[in-house]
Coordinates of C-alpha atoms and ligand atoms in Angstrom, one line a residue:
X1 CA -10.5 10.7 -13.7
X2 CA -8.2 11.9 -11.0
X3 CA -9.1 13.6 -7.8
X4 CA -6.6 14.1 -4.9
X5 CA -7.1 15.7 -1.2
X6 CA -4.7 16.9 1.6
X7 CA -3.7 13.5 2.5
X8 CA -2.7 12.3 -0.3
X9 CA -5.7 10.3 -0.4
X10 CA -5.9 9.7 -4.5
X11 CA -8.9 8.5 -6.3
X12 CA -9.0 7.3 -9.7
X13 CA -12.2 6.0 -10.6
X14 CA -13.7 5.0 -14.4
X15 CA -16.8 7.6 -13.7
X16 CA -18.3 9.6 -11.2
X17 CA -19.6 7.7 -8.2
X18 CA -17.5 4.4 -9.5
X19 CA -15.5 2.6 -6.3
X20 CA -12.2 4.5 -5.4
X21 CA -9.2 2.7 -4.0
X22 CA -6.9 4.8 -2.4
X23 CA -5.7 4.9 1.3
X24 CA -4.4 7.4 3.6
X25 CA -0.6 7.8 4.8
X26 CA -1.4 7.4 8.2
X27 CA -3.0 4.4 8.3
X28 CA -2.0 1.4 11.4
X29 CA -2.4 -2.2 11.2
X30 CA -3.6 -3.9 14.3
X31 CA -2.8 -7.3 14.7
X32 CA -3.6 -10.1 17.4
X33 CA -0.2 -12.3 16.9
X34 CA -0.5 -16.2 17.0
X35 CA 2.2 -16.8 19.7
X36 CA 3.7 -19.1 17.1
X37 CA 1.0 -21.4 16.3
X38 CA 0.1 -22.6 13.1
X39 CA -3.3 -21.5 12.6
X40 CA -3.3 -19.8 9.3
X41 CA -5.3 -21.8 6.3
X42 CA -7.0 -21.4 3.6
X43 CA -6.0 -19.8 -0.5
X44 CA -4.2 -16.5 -0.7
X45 CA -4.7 -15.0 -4.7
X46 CA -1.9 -13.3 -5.9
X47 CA -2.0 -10.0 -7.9
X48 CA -0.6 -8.2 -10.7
X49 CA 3.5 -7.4 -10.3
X50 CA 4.0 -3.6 -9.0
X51 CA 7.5 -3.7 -10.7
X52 CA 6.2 -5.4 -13.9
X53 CA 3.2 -2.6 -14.2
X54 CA 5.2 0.3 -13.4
X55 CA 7.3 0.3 -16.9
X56 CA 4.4 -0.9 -18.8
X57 CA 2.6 2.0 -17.7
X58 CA 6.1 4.3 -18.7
X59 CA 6.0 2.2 -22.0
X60 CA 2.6 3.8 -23.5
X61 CA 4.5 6.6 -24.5
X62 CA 6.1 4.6 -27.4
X63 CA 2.8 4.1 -28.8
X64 CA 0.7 5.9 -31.6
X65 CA -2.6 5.1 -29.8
X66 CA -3.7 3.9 -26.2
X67 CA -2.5 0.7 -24.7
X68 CA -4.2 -1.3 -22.7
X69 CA -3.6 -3.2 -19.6
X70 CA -5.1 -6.0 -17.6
X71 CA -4.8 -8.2 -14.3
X72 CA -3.4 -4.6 -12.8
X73 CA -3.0 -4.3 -8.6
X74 CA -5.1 -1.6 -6.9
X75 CA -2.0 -0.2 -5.4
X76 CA -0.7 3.1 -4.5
X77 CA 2.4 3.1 -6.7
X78 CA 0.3 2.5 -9.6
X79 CA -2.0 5.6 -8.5
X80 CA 1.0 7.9 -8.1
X81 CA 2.5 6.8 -12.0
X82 CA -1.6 7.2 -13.4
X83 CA -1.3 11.0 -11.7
X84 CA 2.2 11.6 -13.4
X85 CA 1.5 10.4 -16.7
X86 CA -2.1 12.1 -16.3
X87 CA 0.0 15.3 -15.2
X88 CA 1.5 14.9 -18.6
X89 CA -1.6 14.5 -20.4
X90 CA -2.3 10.2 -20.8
X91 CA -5.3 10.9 -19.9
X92 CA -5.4 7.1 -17.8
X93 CA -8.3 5.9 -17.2
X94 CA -8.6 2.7 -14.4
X95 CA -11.5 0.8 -14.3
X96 CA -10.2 -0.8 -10.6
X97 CA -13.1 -3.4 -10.6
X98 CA -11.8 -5.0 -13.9
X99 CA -8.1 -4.1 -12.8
X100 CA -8.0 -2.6 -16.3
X101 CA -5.8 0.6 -17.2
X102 CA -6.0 2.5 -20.6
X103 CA -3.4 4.9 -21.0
X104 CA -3.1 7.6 -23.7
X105 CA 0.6 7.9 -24.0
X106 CA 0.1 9.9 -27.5
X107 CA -1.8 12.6 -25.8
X108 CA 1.4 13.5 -24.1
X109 CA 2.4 17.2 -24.9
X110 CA 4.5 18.3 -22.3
X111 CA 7.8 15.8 -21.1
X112 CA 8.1 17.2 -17.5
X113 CA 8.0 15.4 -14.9
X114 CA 6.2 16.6 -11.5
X115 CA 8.7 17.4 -8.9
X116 CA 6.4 16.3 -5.8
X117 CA 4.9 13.1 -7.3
X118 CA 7.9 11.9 -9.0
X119 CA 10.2 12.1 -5.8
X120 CA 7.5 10.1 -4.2
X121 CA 8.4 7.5 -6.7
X122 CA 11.5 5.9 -7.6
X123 CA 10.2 4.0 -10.5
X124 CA 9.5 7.4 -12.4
X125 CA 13.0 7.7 -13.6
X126 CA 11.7 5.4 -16.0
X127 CA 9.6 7.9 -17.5
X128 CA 12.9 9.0 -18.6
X129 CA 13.7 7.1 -21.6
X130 CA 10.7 7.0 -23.4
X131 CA 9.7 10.7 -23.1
X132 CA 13.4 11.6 -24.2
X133 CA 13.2 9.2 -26.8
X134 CA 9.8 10.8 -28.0
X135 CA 9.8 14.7 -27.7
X136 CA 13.8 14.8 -27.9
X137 CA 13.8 16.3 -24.2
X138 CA 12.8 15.8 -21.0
X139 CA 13.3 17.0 -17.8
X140 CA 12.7 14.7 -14.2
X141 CA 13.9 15.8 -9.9
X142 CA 16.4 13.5 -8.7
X143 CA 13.9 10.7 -8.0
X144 CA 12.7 9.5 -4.4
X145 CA 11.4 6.1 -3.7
X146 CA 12.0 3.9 -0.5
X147 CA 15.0 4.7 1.6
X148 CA 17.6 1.6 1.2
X149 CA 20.5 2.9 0.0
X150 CA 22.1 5.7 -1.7
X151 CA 19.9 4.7 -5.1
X152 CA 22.3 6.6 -8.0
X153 CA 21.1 7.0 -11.0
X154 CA 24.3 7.5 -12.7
X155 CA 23.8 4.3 -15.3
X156 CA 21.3 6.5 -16.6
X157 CA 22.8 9.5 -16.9
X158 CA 25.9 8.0 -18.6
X159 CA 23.6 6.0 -21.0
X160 CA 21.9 8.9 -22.1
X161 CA 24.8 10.8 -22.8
X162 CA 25.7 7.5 -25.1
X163 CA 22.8 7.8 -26.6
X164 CA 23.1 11.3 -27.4
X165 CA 22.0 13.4 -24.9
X166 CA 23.0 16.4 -23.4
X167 CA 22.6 16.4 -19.5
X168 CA 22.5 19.2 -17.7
X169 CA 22.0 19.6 -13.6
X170 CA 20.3 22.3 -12.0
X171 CA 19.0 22.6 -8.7
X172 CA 18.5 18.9 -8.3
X173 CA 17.0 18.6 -11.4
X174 CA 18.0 17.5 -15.1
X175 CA 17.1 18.7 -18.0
X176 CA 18.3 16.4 -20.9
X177 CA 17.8 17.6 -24.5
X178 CA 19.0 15.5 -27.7
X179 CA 17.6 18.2 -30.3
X180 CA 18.1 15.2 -33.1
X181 CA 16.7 12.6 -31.5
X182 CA 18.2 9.6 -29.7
X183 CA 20.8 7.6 -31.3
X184 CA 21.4 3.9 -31.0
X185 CA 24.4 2.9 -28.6
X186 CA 26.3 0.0 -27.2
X187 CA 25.9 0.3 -23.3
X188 CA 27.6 -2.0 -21.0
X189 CA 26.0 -1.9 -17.6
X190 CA 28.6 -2.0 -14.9
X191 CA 25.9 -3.3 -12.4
X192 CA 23.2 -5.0 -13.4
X193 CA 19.7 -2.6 -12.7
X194 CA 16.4 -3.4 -13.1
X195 CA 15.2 0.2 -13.8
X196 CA 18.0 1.5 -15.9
X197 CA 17.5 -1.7 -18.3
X198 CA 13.9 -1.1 -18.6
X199 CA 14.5 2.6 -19.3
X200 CA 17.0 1.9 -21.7
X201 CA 15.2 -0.7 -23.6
X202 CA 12.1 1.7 -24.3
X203 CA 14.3 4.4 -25.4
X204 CA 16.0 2.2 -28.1
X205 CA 12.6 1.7 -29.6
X206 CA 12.8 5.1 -30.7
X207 CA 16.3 5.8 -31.2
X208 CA 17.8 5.3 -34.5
X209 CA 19.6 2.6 -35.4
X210 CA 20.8 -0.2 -33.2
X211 CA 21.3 -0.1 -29.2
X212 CA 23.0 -3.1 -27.7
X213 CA 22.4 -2.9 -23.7
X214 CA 25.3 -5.6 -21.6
X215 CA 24.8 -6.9 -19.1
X216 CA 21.0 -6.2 -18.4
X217 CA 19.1 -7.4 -15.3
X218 CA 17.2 -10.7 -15.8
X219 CA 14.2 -10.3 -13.7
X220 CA 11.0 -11.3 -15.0
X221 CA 9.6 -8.1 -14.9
X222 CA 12.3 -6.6 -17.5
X223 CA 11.9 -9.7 -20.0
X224 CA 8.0 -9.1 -19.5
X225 CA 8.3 -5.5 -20.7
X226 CA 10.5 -6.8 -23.4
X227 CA 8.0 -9.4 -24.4
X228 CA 5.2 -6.7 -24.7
X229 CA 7.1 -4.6 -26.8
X230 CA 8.0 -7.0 -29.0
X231 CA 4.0 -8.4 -29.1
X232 CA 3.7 -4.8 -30.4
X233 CA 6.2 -4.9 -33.3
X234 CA 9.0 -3.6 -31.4
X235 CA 12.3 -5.3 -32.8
X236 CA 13.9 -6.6 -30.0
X237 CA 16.5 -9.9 -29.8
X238 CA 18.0 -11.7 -26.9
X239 CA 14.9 -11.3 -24.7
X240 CA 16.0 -13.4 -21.3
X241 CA 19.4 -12.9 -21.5
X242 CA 22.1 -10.9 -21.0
X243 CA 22.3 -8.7 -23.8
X244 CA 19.5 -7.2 -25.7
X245 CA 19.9 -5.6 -29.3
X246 CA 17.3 -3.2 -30.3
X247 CA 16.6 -2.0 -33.3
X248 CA 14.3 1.3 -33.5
X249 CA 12.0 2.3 -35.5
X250 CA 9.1 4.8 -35.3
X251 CA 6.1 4.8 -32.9
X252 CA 4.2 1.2 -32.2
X253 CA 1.2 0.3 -32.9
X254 CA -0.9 -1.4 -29.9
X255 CA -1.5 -4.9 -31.2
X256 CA -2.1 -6.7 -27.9
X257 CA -2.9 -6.2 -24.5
X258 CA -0.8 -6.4 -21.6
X259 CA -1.5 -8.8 -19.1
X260 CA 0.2 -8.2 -15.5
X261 CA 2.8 -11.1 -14.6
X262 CA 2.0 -12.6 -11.1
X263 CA 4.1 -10.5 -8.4
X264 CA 6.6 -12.9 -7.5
X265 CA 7.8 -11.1 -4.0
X266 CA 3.6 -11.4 -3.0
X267 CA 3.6 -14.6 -3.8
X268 CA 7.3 -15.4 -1.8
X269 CA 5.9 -13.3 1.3
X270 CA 3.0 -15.1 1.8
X271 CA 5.1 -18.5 1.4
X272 CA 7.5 -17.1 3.7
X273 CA 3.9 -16.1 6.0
X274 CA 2.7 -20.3 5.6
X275 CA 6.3 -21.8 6.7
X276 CA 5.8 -19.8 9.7
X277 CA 2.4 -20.5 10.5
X278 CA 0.5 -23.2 8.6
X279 CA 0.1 -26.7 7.5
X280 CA -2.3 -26.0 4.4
X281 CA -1.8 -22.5 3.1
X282 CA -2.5 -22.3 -0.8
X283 CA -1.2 -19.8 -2.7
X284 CA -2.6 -19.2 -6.1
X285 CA -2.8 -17.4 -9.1
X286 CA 1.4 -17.2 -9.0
X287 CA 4.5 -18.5 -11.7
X288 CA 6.5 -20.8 -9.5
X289 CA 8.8 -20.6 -12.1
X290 CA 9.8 -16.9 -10.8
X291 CA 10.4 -18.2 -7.7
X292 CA 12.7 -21.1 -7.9
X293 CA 15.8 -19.6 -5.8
X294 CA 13.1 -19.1 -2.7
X295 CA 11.6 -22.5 -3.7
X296 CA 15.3 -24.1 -3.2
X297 CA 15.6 -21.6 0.0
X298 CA 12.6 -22.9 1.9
X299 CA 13.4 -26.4 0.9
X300 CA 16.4 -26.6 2.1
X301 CA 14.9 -25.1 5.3
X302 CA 13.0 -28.0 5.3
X303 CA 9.6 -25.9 4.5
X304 CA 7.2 -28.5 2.8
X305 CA 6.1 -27.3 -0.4
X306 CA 3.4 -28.8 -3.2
X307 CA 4.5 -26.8 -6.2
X308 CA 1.9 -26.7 -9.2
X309 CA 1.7 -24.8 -12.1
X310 CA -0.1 -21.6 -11.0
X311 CA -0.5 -22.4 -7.2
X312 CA 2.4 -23.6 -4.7
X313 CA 1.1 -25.0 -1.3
X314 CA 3.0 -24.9 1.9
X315 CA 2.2 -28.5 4.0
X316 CA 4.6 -27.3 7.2
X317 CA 7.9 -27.3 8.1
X318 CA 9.6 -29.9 9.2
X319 CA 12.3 -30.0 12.2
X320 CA 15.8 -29.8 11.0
X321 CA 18.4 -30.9 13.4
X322 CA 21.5 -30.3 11.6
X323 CA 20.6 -27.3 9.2
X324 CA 24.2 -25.8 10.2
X325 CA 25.2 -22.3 9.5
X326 CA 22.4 -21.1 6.8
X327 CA 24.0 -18.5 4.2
X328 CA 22.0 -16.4 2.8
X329 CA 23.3 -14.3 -0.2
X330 CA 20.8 -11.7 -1.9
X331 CA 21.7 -11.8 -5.3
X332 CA 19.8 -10.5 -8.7
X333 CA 17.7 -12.7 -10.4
X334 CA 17.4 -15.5 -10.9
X335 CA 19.2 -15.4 -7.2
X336 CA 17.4 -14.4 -4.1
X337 CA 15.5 -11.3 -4.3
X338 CA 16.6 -8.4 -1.8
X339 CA 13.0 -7.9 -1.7
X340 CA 12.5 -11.1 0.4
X341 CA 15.7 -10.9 3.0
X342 CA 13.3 -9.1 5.4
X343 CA 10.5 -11.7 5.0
X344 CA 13.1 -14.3 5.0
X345 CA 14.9 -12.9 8.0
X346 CA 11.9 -13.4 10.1
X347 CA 11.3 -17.1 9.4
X348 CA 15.2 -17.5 10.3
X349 CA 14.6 -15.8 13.9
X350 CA 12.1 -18.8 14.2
X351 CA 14.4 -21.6 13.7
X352 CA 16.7 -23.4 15.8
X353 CA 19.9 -22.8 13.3
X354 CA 22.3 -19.9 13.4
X355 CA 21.8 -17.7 9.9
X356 CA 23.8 -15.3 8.4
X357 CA 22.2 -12.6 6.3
X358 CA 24.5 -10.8 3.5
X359 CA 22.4 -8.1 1.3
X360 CA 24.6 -7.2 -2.0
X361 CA 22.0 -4.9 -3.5
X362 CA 21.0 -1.8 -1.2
X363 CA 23.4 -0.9 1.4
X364 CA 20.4 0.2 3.7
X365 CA 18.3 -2.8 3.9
X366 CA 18.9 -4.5 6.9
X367 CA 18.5 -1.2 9.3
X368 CA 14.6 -3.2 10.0
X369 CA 16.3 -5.6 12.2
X370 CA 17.1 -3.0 14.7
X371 CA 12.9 -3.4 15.4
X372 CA 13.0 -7.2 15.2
X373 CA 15.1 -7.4 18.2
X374 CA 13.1 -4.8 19.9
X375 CA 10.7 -8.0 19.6
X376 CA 12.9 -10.3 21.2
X377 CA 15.1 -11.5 17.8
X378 CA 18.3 -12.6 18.9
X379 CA 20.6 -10.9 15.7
X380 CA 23.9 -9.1 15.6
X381 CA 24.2 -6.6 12.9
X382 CA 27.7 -6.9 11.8
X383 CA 27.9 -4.3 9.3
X384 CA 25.1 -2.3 7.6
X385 CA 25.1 -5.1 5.1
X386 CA 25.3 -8.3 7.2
X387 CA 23.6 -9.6 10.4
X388 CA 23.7 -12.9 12.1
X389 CA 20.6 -13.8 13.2
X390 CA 20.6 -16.8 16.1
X391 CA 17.1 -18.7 16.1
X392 CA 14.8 -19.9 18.0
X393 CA 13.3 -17.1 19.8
X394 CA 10.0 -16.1 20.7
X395 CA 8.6 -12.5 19.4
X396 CA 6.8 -10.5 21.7
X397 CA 3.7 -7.6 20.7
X398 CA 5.7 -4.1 19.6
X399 CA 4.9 -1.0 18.2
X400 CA 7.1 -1.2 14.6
X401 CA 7.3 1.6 11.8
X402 CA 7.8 0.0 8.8
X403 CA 11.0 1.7 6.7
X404 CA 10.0 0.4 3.7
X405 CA 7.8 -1.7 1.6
X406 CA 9.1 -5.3 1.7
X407 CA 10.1 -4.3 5.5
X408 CA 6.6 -3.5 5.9
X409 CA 5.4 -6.8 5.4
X410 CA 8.2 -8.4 7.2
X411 CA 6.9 -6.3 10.1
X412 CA 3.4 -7.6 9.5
X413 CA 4.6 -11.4 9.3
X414 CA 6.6 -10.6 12.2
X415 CA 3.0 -9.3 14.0
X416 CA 1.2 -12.5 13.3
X417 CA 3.7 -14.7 14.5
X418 CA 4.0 -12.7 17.8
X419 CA 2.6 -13.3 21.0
X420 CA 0.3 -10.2 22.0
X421 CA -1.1 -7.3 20.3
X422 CA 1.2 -5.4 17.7
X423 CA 0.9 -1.6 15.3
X424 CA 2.6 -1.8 12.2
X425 CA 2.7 1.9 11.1
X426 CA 3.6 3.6 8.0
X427 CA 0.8 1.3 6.3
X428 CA 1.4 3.9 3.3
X429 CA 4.1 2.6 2.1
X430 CA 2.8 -1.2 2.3
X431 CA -0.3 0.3 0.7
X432 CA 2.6 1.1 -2.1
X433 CA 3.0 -2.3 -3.3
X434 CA 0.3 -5.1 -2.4
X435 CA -3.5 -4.9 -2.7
X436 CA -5.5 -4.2 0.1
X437 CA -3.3 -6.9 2.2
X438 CA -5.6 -6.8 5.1
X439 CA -8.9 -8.6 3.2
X440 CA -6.5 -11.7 2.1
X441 CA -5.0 -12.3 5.8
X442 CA -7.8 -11.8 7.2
X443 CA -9.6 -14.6 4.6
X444 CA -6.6 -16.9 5.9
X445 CA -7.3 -16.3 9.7
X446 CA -5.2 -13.6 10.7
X447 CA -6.7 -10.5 13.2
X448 CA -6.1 -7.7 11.9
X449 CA -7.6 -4.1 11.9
X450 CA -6.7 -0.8 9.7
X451 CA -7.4 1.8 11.3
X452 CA -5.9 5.7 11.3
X453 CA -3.3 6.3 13.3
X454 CA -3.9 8.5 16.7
X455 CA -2.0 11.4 16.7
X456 CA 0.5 10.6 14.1
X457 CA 3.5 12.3 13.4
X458 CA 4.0 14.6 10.4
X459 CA 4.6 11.9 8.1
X460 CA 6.3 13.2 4.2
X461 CA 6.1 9.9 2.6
X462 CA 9.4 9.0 0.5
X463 CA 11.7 11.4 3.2
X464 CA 11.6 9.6 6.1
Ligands
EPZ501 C1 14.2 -2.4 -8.8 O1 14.8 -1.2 -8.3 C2 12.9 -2.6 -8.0 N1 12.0 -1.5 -8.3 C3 13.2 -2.7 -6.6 O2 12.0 -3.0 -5.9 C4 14.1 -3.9 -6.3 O3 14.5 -4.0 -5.0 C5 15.4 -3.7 -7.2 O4 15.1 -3.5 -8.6 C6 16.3 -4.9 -7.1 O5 15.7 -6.0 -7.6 C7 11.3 -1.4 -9.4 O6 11.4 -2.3 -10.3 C8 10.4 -0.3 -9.6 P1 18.4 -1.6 -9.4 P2 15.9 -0.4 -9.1 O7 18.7 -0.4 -10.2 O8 15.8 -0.7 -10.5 C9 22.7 0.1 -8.4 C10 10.3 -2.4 -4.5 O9 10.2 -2.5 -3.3 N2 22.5 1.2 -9.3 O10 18.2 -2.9 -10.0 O11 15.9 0.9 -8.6 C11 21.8 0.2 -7.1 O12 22.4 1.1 -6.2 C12 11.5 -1.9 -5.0 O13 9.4 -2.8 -5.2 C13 23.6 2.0 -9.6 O14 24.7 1.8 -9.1 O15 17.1 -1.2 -8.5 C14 21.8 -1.2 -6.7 O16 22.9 -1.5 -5.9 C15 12.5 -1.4 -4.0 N3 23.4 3.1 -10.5 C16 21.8 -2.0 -8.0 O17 22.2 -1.1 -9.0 C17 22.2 3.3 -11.1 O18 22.2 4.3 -11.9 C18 20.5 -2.6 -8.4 O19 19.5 -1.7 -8.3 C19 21.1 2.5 -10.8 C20 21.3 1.4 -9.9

């Protein structure tokens, strides 16, 4: 069941009266910074991946009867894809206490996507494929999401056409029909996409014939999807790589559950959190193995790390003298994740080295730093995709308005390492992406207070 008020404020419970978890868009963080000591302890649980959910959740529409998935985050994003695919009859139901999501992607009648919702979300393009794939039309807005960049979606667009599709464009809408159904394709991806592969995967498993996608994006979350699909009879080869053939066939069959992969950018935050300020910080229920280029990172940085199977510890950090010019290069996986340059970004202000900061993927992501050195961060921005950031300086208490996400939780890092009292607003969109963040920094020591913000601006999440 779905219930939503003025705010935005969305419920989903599994009956009447059963817990909600939702948050408002103008929520604040309060936080009491450390002035750089390393006070923080304790175990920090990671949760289910937001970008490894999000197309599972898109993937139910493959499937002749509800699909079931575990281990999945109480976060926003996951809300706003439940009231989507509910708008379009799936019926999901979330039991949030069991982090356990049914969805009843055969209900589906009616492939149109929600304008409002589905600008608030970037990751519902990926509704796309499968609903095209299914009811031989669809129609989507140009879809919103965080502002990094200018975000195309034109590897879509020319992949559907590929396929079969006819696209047309019509006030900032599309409306894509393939009256015979999808047909398999060779697509070569001319950059490598995390959403586009995912979409294009799903759709195969409907299409007829074969679909060869090139050059597909490697990250755990897409060879996740791809594993799940496959659990479920989907024929699918050269799952981890860089090319993946599919061969369609008609509806699946739910055969096994989906269990939510560890969210690797959590789990790298919070290391990124211990280097700065702790010598026993624990952080569990995680895959090291999806974090190897920030594991090398922090090494090199001379972060002391206890890597175990599920759990990676972080024992300090110890004094570098001659760490030299660092590089850092954000690269798609298995390189380092553009979702952790601001996190990383942070720690560098805190060392005595001189860094340079180069982020390939969005062409917006560094414009954060412009509130880093409102905290005292000593960092140049050379263009909008490189800054040199010159370390060590001390942070003082700000007022910061987090542009995004991952930003977001640099901001907050940024807060606790501070000397003072900081705000981190636009809690919304951290809300977007990790679990009630406030209960696990607070169980490892941190001071910090949600509250709603005071006189807040008109705030249209997704636009700012
Ligand atoms: C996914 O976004 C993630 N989102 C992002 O996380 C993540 O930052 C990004 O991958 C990179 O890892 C989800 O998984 C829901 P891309 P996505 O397409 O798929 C260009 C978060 O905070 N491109 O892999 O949208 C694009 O401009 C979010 O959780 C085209 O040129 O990113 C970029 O330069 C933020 N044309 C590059 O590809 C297209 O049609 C990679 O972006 C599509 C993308």
């Amino acid at each position: 069941m779905i219930k939503k008020d003025k705010d935005y404020r969305v419920k989903i419970t599994e009956s009447p009266g059963a817990t909600s978890v939702s948050y408002g868009t103008n929520d604040q963080f309060l936080i009491r910074g450390l002035a750089s000591k390393r006070l923080l302890k304790g175990k920090v649980p990671i949760r289910g991946s937001k970008n490894a959910i999000l197309p599972v959740m898109a993937s139910s529409i493959l499937f002749k009867k509800a699909i079931t998935a575990r281990n999945v985050p109480r976060i926003e994003d996951v809300l706003r894809m439940s009231e989507l695919l509910n708008l379009l009859g799936a019926s999901p139901l979330y039991a949030p206490e069991k982090r356990t999501l049914i969805i009843h992607g055969e209900k589906i009648k009616n492939p149109t996507l929600d304008t409002e919702i589905a600008k608030r979300l970037r990751a519902s393009i990926i509704l796309s494929g499968p609903l095209l794939a299914r009811f031989k039309k669809v129609s989507f807005p140009y879809p919103g999401g965080c502002v990094i960049g200018k975000r195309p979606i034109d590897l879509f667009i020319e992949g559907f056409k590929k396929m079969g599709a006819r696209v047309i464009e019509k006030d900032e809408r599309f409306f894509l029909t393939a009256p015979k159904g999808l047909s398999g394709a060779k697509i070569f991806f001319k950059v490598q996409s995390v959403t586009a592969t995912e979409t294009f995967l799903m759709a195969a498993v409907l299409a007829k014939g074969k679909t060869v996608l090139k050059n597909v994006a490697l990250e755990p979350e897409v060879t996740s999807l791809a594993e799940f699909l496959s659990a479920n009879g989907a024929i699918i080869s050269g799952i981890g790589g860089t090319t993946l053939e599919i061969t369609g066939g008609g509806l699946l069959t739910p055969l096994v559950d989906y269990k939510t992969i560890p969210d690797r950018l959590e789990a790298g935050s919070f290391l990124i959190l211990g280097a700065l300020t702790s010598n026993n910080l624990e952080v569990t229920d995680c895959n090291p193995e999806h974090l190897e280029s920030l594991i090398e990172t922090l090494s090199e940085l001379g972060v002391k790390l206890n890597v175990g199977k599920n759990n990676i510890r972080v024992l300090g950090i110890e004094k570098k003298k001659n760490l030299g010019q660092i590089q850092v290069k954000t690269h798609e996986y298995p390189g380092f994740p553009t979702d952790l340059q601001a996190p990383l970004v942070v720690l560098l202000t805190q060392l005595e080295a001189e860094s340079v900061v180069f982020e390939t993927i969005f062409e917006g992501r560094l414009s954060y730093t412009e509130d880093l050195k409102s905290m005292g961060a000593n960092i140049t921005i050379w263009d909008s995709q490189r800054v040199l950031v010159k370390g060590k300086t001390a942070l003082k208490d700000r007022e910061l308005h987090g542009p995004d996400i991952r930003a977001g939780l640099a901001f907050i890092i940024a807060a606790i390492i501070a000397k003072g009292d900081s705000i981190v607003n636009n809690v919304y969109y951290i809300d977007r992406g990790y679990e009630q963040i406030e209960d696990r920094l607070k169980a490892i020591g941190v001071d910090i207070t949600r509250r709603l913000r005071p006189n807040p601006e008109v705030f249209a999440p997704g636009k700012k």
